[in-house]
XYZ file of C-alpha atoms in Angstrom:
270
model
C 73.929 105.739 113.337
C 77.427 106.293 112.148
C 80.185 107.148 113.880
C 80.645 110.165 112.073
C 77.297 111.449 113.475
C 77.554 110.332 116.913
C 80.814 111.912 117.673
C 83.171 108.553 117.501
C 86.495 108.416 115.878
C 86.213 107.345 111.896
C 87.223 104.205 110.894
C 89.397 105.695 107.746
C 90.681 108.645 107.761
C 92.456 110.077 104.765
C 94.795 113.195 104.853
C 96.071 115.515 102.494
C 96.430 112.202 100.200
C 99.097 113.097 96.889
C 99.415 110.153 94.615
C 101.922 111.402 91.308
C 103.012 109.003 88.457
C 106.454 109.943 86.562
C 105.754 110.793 82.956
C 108.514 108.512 80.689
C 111.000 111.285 78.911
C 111.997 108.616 76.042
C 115.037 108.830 74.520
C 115.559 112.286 73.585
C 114.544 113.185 76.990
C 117.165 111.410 78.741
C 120.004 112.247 76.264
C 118.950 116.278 76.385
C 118.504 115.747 80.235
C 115.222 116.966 80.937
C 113.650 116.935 83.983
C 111.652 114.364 84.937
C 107.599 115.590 84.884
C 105.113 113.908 87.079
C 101.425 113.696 86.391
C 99.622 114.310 89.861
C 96.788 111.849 89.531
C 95.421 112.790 93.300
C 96.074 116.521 94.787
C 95.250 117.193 98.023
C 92.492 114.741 98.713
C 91.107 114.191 102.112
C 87.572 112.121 103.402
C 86.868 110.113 106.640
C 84.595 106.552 106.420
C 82.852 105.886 109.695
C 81.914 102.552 110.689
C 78.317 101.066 109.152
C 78.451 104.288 106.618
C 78.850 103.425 103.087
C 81.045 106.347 101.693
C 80.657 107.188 97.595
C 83.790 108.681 96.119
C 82.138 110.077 92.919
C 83.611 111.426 89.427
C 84.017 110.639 85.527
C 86.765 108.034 84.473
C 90.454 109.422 85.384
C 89.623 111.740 88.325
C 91.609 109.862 90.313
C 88.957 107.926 92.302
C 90.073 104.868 91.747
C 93.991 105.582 92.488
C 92.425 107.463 95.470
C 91.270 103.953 96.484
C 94.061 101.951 95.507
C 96.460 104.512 97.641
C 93.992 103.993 101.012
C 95.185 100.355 100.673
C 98.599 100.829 99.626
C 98.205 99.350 96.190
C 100.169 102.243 95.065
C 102.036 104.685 97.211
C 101.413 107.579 97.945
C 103.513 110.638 97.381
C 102.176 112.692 100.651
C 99.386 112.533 103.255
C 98.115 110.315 105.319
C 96.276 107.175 105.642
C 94.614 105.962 109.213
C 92.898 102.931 109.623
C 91.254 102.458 113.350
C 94.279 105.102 114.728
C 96.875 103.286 112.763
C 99.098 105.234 110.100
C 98.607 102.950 107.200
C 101.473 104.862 105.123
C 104.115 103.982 107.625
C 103.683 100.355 107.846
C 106.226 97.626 106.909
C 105.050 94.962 104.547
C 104.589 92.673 107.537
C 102.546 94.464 109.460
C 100.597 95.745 106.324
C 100.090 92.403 105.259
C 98.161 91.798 108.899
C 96.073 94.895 108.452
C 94.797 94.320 104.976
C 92.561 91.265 106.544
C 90.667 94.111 107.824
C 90.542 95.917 104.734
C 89.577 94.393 101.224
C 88.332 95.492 98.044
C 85.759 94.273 95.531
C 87.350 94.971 91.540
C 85.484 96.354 88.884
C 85.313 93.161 86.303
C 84.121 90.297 87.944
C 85.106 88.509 84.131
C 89.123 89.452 84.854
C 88.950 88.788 89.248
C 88.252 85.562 89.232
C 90.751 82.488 88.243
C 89.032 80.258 85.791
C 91.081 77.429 87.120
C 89.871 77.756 90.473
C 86.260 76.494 91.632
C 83.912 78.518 93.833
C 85.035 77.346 96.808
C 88.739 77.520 96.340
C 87.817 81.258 94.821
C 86.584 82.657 98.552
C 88.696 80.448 100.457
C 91.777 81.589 98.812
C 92.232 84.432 101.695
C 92.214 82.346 104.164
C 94.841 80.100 102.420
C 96.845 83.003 101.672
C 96.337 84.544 105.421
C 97.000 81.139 107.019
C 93.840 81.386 108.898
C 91.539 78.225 110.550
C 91.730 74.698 109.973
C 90.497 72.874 106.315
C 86.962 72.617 108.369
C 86.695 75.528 109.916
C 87.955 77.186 106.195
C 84.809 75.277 104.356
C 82.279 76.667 106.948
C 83.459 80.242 106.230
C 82.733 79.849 102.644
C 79.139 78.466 103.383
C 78.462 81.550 105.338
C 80.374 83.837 103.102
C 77.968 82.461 100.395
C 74.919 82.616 102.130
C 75.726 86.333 103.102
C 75.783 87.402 98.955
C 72.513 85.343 98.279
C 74.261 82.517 96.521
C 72.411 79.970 98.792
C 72.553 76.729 99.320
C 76.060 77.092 98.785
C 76.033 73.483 97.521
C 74.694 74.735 94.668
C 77.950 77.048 93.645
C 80.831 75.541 95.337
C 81.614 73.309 92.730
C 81.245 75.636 89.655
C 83.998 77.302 87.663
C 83.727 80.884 86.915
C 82.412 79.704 83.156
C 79.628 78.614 84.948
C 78.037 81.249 86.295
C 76.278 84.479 85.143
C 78.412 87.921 85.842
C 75.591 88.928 88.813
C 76.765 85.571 90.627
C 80.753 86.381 89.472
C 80.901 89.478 91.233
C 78.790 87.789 94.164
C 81.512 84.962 94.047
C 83.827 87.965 94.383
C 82.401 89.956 97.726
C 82.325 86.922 99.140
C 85.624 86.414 98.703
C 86.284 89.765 100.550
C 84.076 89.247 103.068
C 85.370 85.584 104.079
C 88.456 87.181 106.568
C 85.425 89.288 108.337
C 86.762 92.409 107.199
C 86.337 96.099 108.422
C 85.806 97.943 105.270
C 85.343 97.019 101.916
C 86.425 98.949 98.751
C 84.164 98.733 96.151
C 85.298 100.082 93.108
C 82.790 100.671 90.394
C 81.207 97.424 91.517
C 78.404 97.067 88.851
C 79.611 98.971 85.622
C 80.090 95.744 84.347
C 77.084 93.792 84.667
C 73.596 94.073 83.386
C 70.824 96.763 84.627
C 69.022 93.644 85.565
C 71.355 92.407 87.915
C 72.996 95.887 89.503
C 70.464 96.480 92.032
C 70.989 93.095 93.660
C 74.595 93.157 93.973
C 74.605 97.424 95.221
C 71.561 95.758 97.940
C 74.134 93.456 99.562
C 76.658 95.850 100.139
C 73.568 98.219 101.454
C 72.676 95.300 103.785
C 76.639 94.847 104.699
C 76.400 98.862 105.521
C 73.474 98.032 107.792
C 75.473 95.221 110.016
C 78.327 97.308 110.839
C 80.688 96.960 107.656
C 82.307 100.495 106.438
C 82.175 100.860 102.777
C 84.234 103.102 100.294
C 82.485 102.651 97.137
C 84.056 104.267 93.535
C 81.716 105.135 91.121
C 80.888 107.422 88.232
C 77.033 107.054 88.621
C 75.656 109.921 90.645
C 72.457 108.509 90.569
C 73.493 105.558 92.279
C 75.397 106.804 94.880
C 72.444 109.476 95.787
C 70.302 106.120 96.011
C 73.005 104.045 98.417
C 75.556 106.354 99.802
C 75.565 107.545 103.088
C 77.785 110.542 101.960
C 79.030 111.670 99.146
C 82.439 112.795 97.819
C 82.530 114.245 94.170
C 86.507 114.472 92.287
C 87.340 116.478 89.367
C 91.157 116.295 88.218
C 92.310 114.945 91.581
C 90.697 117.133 93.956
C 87.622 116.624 95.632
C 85.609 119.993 94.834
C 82.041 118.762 96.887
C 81.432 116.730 100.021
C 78.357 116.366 102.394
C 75.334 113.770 102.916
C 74.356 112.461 99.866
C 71.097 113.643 100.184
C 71.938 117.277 100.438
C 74.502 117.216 97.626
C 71.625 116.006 95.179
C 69.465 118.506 96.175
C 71.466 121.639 96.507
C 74.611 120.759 94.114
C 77.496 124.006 94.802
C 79.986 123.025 92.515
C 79.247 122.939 88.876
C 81.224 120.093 88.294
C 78.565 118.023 90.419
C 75.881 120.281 88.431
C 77.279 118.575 85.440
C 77.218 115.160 86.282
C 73.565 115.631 87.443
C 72.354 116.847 84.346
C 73.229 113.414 82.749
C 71.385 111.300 85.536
């Protein structure tokens, strides 16, 4: 049971969230002094992520999911709102203590081809956080990877510490790559469009781990454009249209009895 359902305070809670980008005015523009326009790429959004409750925030390419996503994590700022993670106002951080408070929060990239570093092996891949994070000793850093491994299927670990990226198959990349969010024991997990870039063959596996990460406790935001899966894995669902979100409830119920005909639309390509 989620926290949202048993009456607990949310893990993430998200506010009124306003994320614009400046449009460039070019020459002309700035010689005839024309205001600067913005493009508002989120409007208004808000959505709360309980603990062990996978989350889908659902919508076509340019919605604003994704910048949704990068703004909970302050990959980009946001213009207005606000951003709580476990009671904490994540928009009025400073970088040090935001740099402390991303260990609990961590985020899984669409192309598991572009995340990785070709020059780094598997094992210097997940332990890289750690490095970065200055956290446990050389030994206690090579045990996390094991487990960290284990936990996304790629076991013995033995077997893939050693590899390069080049080496393995995307389904194991993008394993490679949760596991390397998973290594600092995180909180919640951002997965944004987590499988669009690997094989049918391989997509169930890799949306079954974060299922089974749901299951132990782990919150997870997941940004997709596939309805279909998020009725199949989501907890709730969240469905954006031009920066807004225009539907919300369990996902269950919003496959069934679709209001807006926005989500009509995307189910009548499923």
């Amino acid at each position: 049971m989620s926290s949202s359902e048993n009456g607990a305070a949310p893990l993430l809670e998200v506010q009124d969230l306003v994320v614009r980008f400046s449009v460039r005015r070019g020459l002309s523009g700035a010689v005839l002094r024309r205001p600067q326009r913005y493009v508002h790429a989120v409007s208004g959004v808000s959505f709360t992520v309980a603990r062990g409750e996978m989350m889908a925030l659902v919508g076509e390419s340019g919605c604003g999911k994704t910048t949704t996503a990068q703004a909970v994590l302050r990959l980009v700022e946001p213009e207005a709102g606000t951003v709580r993670f476990d009671g904490i106002d994540v928009t009025g951080l400073g970088p040090g203590e935001l740099r402390r408070l991303r260990r609990r929060m961590q985020i899984i990239y669409q192309d598991p081809y572009e995340s990785l570093d070709p020059r780094f092996r598997v094992e210097a891949t997940v332990a890289e956080p750690l490095v970065i994070h200055r956290i446990s000793s050389r030994n206690e850093r090579r045990d996390r990877v094991k487990r960290a491994l284990e936990q996304v299927g790629l076991s013995p670990p033995g077997l893939f510490t050693n590899r390069f990226p080049h080496e393995l198959s995307g389904g194991q990349r993008q394993r490679v790559a949760i596991a390397a969010s998973l290594v600092l024991q995180p909180d919640l997990l951002v997965a944004d469009e987590p499988v669009s870039m690997l094989d049918v063959s391989v997509r169930a596996g890799i949306l079954t781990i974060l299922d089974e990460l749901r299951d132990r406790g782990l919150a997870v935001l997941m940004i997709t454009h596939d309805l279909s899966t998020a009725a199949r894995f989501a907890d709730r669902i969240c469905v954006m249209y031009l920066g807004r979100i225009v539907e919300e409830g369990p996902a269950a119920e919003v496959i069934a009895n679709p209001r807006h005909p926005y989500t009509k639309a995307l189910l009548s390509v499923v």
